[in-house]
Each structure stands twice: as structure tokens, then as C-alpha cells.
Amino acid sequence: MLVRAGRFRLYAAVAKGGFRRYSTYRVATAAGVFTNTVFGVILAYTFIALWDERPGLGGYDQSQALTYVWLGQGLLTVMSLMGGGFEVELIERIRTGDIAVDLYRPVDLQTWWLSADIGRAGFQLLGRGVVPLVVGALLFDLTLPAEPLRWAAFLLAVLFGVVVSFAIRFLVALSAFWLMDGAGTSQLASLAGVFFSGMLLPLNVFPGALGEFARALPWSALLQVPADVFLGTQSGAGLARLYAFQLGWATVLLTAGRLLQNAATRRVVVQGG
Amino acid sequence: MWIRSLMAYRVSFVMTALGNFAVTAFDFVAILLMFSQVDRLGGYSLAEIAFLYGTSGTAFGLSDLAMGSMDRLGKRVRDGTFDTLLVRPAPVIAQVAADRFGLHRIGRVLQGALILTYGLVVLDIGWTPLKVLMIPLMVLSGAAIFASVWVAGAAFQFVAQDAAEVQSAFTYGGSTLLQYPPTLFSKELVRGVTFVLPLAFVNWLPALYVLGRPYPLDLPQWVAFLPPLIAAGCLALAGLAWRAGLRSYRSTGS
């Protein structure tokens, strides 16, 4: 029991480190917020044009659609939709062989990086998520939840989304054990991330079968699901279903990552470090 | 040198070029998805938007090919490797532009050109010699206007070394804005990109002349022919900003 508490403290410290590490880049964070805001404005006008033409498209009214835009800009770096989180460093460590040192440490590789990534996401949520949403609310007519419980439900969906995002990028990073270079898989993953998360367009606007297909993929847990929780399109059993969807993908992907990690570890030993 | 180093890994080169092609193609896929739900956006048809998208994308792709490395300047200033560029017997700006020159960015140009071709084929335009001439003119002037934004952004990085992302707002953000017709945006925004940061001259004004569409802000017809002049002016201003930035540069001393 004592050991377990120590473990928890360790990973909490790692998460705190991840948070603090990103909080040192203040100018870069401000620059990122500026860019997210500019893109938010451009995207918002295209959504206004689209919903002017088709009111109620995808089950959203125009105000909900605009809220979706700003949630997307706010969550873009939280979910590392275009890459650029821990996986860059992990791939580099695999490429250079430093990973051998990590594997000797008495900590679990996957849990270690998950903790660090949750810390990073926490900072991005405060540093890059809040301001675009506030600016968006000042410039456009957004639908913000009135009840605190919905905000809490949203934050939980964001946390589950971060775990799914981590699980995907962990698999991407481990591919470097076999490919020696993660550039190709990283690029493919960020392409899929931007498209299938609903960053370009809400997934419920995607036509027919493509929409259903996209909604079933893990990436929809990163943006579409938190946005739906925020916008209150689901409650009660529907809300539970959304969480179950996120946790289901998190379990499947984390397990796959665990199996791949074991296989990769054996590979390092075979190579002799 | 950078081209040769890229070509050393041909498969990787092809993959990243395709990746660049695909990244930008998704923007157009998003537009196609929108048009799966509507016939018009801001009063414009898909073919007209393809034309705007193609001209913006090609012009931006060319500028990205030539100047896209400019956002690495802040990093070089931070880690002190910028100093090595100063002692070499070649213009600093040429060295920064050629730093990790990425031929794989050709994917972006090809994607823009492809959509532009599609737009030109599908559109029903009463062609005149002037309108035909306008196409290469706007793409080249547009590339020059975007290039000056890259250079001005790089000059800004001498001051704010960590702020490379601000540059993205004007480069990538600008090219995204120009993919859509000006009727979508608020008057203030259109005014800003016409009179302050003259992105409207990249494609909006010349393209609306070709399409025979009314101009935003009730501008007179001859403004469509200004892009080469605007481009020259922007390049001159960006050059001044660059020199001021370079003069203000103090090495980290490491």
C-alpha cells in the first residue's frame, strides 16, 4: 500500500513537471493564442456563411456551430491534434538509443509519459484554451453552459480525450522502434487527427456513411465528444454513452500500446541496447 | 545542398511531399464537405471558390517554397547558430531562406495548381487577353506579397524570438482567408486586409475581375491591376524591416 502511494506521488510529480515545463514558454504561448484566435475568426465567418445557408445543419444552430469553432481552437494543442507533444521527444530517444536508459529505470514507460502528457495538456488548457474561448465569446454569439455541472462534465470529457490522444501518439512513437524514424507515422497521425477529430468541420456535418465512420473512430473522442458534452446535445444516458465511447477507445489503445511496448522492449534487448 | 540531402532518402522525400500535398488537400476536402450540404457559400459557387482557393494556394505555396524556412530564424537566434550565417560570404537573407530548403513543399504548390486548374476548367468565363494575363500575374505577385510577409515576420523574430507562431497567423492564416470569397467576412476585416496588410491584392481583387464579380468596399475596377505594384512596395518595406531587424541583432554570446 505504501509503495503504491509512492508511485502515485511520483507520477503526480511527473505531471506537475510537464505542466511547469510548458509554462516556461510564455511568449510562445501568447503567440500561439494569437494564431488560434486569428484562425478562429476566419473559421467562424465560414461557419456563419454555412449555417446561414442551412440553419440547423448537423443538429446545431448557428450559435452552437460558432461555439464549436472556438472549442476547436482551444483544444487544438490540448489534444495535440497536429502532433508536437511528448511523442517528438520519445521518438528522438528511440532513434538515438537513449530509450535503453529509460527502460532500466524503475518506472513504467507508458505511465511516465502519460503523466507528463496530462501535465502538458493541463497547461495548454489554461494557457491556450481559455483565452480563445473568451475572445470568441466577445466577438461572436456563443452558447456557453449556464450550469457549473456541465462545465465539470466537459472537463471530464477533455481529460478522457487527452488520454485517448496520448494512447494514439504513444503507438505512433513506438512505431519508431521498427521504422527508425517517426516522421512518416507522425505526419499520417496528425493528418488523421485534424480530419477525423472534426477540427475542419463538425463530424455531424459530414455526409452519410462518412460521418458515421468518422464518429466511430478514436479521434472523435478528442474534439467532437467534448464539444457535444459542452453544447449539451446529450444528457443522462446519452452522456454516459459518450464517456463510455471515450473510455472504450482509451482501454483498447492503451492496451495495444502496452503490448507494443513489451514487444519493443524485447527488441532492444535483442539488439543489445 | 539541402536538396541533395533530401534526395538521399528518396522514399522519405516522396512521403513528406505527399504529406504536404495531403495536408493542404484536406482544406479543400473541408470545402467539398461544405458543398455536400449547400450549393452556394456567401453567394459563390464551388467552381468560383475553387478558383479563389487555387490562386491563393499556388501563390502561397510558391512563397512557402522560397521563404518558408524564415520561421526557423527565431530558433537560430535563440541557440546562437545565427552567428555562423553572419560570417559567411553570402547575403544573410538568402542563407536564412535556403536554411533547410524544403523541396517537399512543392506538394503545396502542386495541390494549389491542381485546384486552380479544376476551377479554370469548370468555370464559364468570357475570356479576354487581359483576363488570361491576369492569372500568371496574380499568382506571381501574390507569391511576392506572401514572401514579404515571411520576411517581415522573420524581422519580427529578431525582437520576439519565441513568437514564430505569430507569423503563421499571417501566412497560413492569410492564405486560408483568401480561399473564401470576401462576401463572407466583416467589412472591418476586409478593410484591414486591403489597406493595412494588403493580402486582398494576392487574389481577391484580381480574381473578382476575372470572375466579373463586384469588388468589396466599392473599390474601383482598376485596383485589380495593382498587384505587381503592391508586391514591389511590400517587398521594399519588408526589406527595410529585415535590415532594421538585422541591425538590432545582438548575439547571445554563447
mmCIF file of C-alpha atoms in Angstrom, chain A residues 24-36 38-39 41-43 45-50 53-54 57 77 128 181 183-185 187-188 190-192 194-195 200-201 204-207 210, chain B residues 12 15-20 22-24 26-27 29-30 33-43 160-170 172-174 176-177 180 184-186 188-189:
data_model
loop_
_atom_site.group_PDB
_atom_site.id
_atom_site.type_symbol
_atom_site.label_atom_id
_atom_site.label_comp_id
_atom_site.label_asym_id
_atom_site.label_seq_id
_atom_site.Cartn_x
_atom_site.Cartn_y
_atom_site.Cartn_z
ATOM 1 C CA THR A 24 8.052 28.497 -19.144
ATOM 2 C CA TYR A 25 7.370 29.267 -22.800
ATOM 3 C CA ARG A 26 5.281 32.374 -22.137
ATOM 4 C CA VAL A 27 5.953 34.279 -25.359
ATOM 5 C CA ALA A 28 5.410 31.177 -27.458
ATOM 6 C CA THR A 29 2.122 30.543 -25.643
ATOM 7 C CA ALA A 30 0.947 34.116 -26.261
ATOM 8 C CA ALA A 31 1.951 33.807 -29.928
ATOM 9 C CA GLY A 32 0.008 30.552 -30.160
ATOM 10 C CA VAL A 33 -3.081 32.114 -28.613
ATOM 11 C CA PHE A 34 -2.888 34.923 -31.173
ATOM 12 C CA THR A 35 -2.691 32.446 -34.057
ATOM 13 C CA ASN A 36 -5.556 30.308 -32.686
ATOM 14 C CA VAL A 38 -6.960 34.571 -35.976
ATOM 15 C CA PHE A 39 -7.871 31.123 -37.300
ATOM 16 C CA VAL A 41 -12.180 34.342 -36.574
ATOM 17 C CA ILE A 42 -11.668 33.105 -40.162
ATOM 18 C CA LEU A 43 -13.324 29.767 -39.456
ATOM 19 C CA TYR A 45 -17.114 33.529 -40.644
ATOM 20 C CA THR A 46 -17.120 30.453 -42.911
ATOM 21 C CA PHE A 47 -19.386 28.672 -40.397
ATOM 22 C CA ILE A 48 -21.717 31.681 -40.303
ATOM 23 C CA ALA A 49 -22.000 31.502 -44.099
ATOM 24 C CA LEU A 50 -22.627 27.767 -43.967
ATOM 25 C CA GLU A 53 -27.441 28.757 -45.928
ATOM 26 C CA ARG A 54 -28.504 25.698 -43.907
ATOM 27 C CA LEU A 57 -27.175 21.810 -40.062
ATOM 28 C CA THR A 77 -2.956 21.986 -28.669
ATOM 29 C CA ARG A 128 -4.086 28.257 -24.827
ATOM 30 C CA ASP A 181 12.217 7.337 -37.912
ATOM 31 C CA ALA A 183 8.367 11.357 -39.360
ATOM 32 C CA GLY A 184 6.093 9.382 -41.676
ATOM 33 C CA THR A 185 3.791 7.953 -38.999
ATOM 34 C CA GLN A 187 2.549 13.044 -40.277
ATOM 35 C CA LEU A 188 -0.094 10.423 -41.031
ATOM 36 C CA SER A 190 -1.637 14.396 -37.496
ATOM 37 C CA LEU A 191 -3.475 14.230 -40.828
ATOM 38 C CA ALA A 192 -5.945 11.758 -39.362
ATOM 39 C CA VAL A 194 -7.094 17.033 -37.945
ATOM 40 C CA PHE A 195 -9.570 15.381 -40.273
ATOM 41 C CA LEU A 200 -12.077 21.121 -40.065
ATOM 42 C CA LEU A 201 -15.806 20.635 -39.797
ATOM 43 C CA ASN A 204 -22.133 15.574 -37.701
ATOM 44 C CA VAL A 205 -21.919 17.770 -40.806
ATOM 45 C CA PHE A 206 -20.018 15.032 -42.692
ATOM 46 C CA PRO A 207 -22.428 13.408 -45.137
ATOM 47 C CA LEU A 210 -18.526 9.048 -43.960
ATOM 48 C CA SER B 12 11.148 9.793 -47.156
ATOM 49 C CA MET B 15 6.367 10.613 -48.332
ATOM 50 C CA THR B 16 6.810 14.137 -46.970
ATOM 51 C CA ALA B 17 5.958 15.715 -50.350
ATOM 52 C CA LEU B 18 2.788 13.615 -50.463
ATOM 53 C CA GLY B 19 2.136 14.564 -46.858
ATOM 54 C CA ASN B 20 2.380 18.257 -47.735
ATOM 55 C CA ALA B 22 -2.416 15.854 -48.378
ATOM 56 C CA VAL B 23 -2.264 18.382 -45.521
ATOM 57 C CA THR B 24 -3.303 21.190 -47.822
ATOM 58 C CA PHE B 26 -7.745 18.490 -46.567
ATOM 59 C CA ASP B 27 -8.588 22.197 -46.603
ATOM 60 C CA VAL B 29 -11.894 18.457 -48.763
ATOM 61 C CA ALA B 30 -13.476 20.549 -45.986
ATOM 62 C CA LEU B 33 -17.844 18.644 -47.492
ATOM 63 C CA MET B 34 -19.474 22.044 -47.000
ATOM 64 C CA PHE B 35 -20.703 21.936 -50.588
ATOM 65 C CA SER B 36 -22.155 18.480 -49.985
ATOM 66 C CA GLN B 37 -24.648 20.376 -47.796
ATOM 67 C CA VAL B 38 -25.083 23.655 -49.734
ATOM 68 C CA ASP B 39 -24.943 24.925 -53.326
ATOM 69 C CA ARG B 40 -23.501 28.312 -52.519
ATOM 70 C CA LEU B 41 -21.338 29.852 -49.834
ATOM 71 C CA GLY B 42 -21.507 33.615 -49.432
ATOM 72 C CA GLY B 43 -23.196 33.710 -52.856
ATOM 73 C CA ALA B 160 10.450 38.307 -30.219
ATOM 74 C CA GLN B 161 12.424 35.118 -30.696
ATOM 75 C CA ASP B 162 9.738 32.796 -29.406
ATOM 76 C CA ALA B 163 6.947 34.210 -31.498
ATOM 77 C CA ALA B 164 7.265 32.219 -34.729
ATOM 78 C CA GLU B 165 3.588 31.316 -34.413
ATOM 79 C CA VAL B 166 2.508 34.933 -34.862
ATOM 80 C CA GLN B 167 3.953 34.645 -38.339
ATOM 81 C CA SER B 168 1.729 31.616 -39.001
ATOM 82 C CA ALA B 169 -1.345 33.727 -38.282
ATOM 83 C CA PHE B 170 -0.489 35.991 -41.223
ATOM 84 C CA TYR B 172 -1.114 30.282 -43.186
ATOM 85 C CA GLY B 173 -3.999 32.309 -41.779
ATOM 86 C CA GLY B 174 -3.842 34.758 -44.688
ATOM 87 C CA THR B 176 -6.828 30.341 -45.572
ATOM 88 C CA LEU B 177 -8.747 33.630 -45.502
ATOM 89 C CA TYR B 180 -13.021 32.048 -49.300
ATOM 90 C CA LEU B 184 -18.166 36.012 -46.009
ATOM 91 C CA PHE B 185 -16.198 38.401 -43.858
ATOM 92 C CA SER B 186 -16.970 41.565 -41.941
ATOM 93 C CA GLU B 188 -13.570 45.770 -40.989
ATOM 94 C CA LEU B 189 -11.705 42.551 -41.691
#
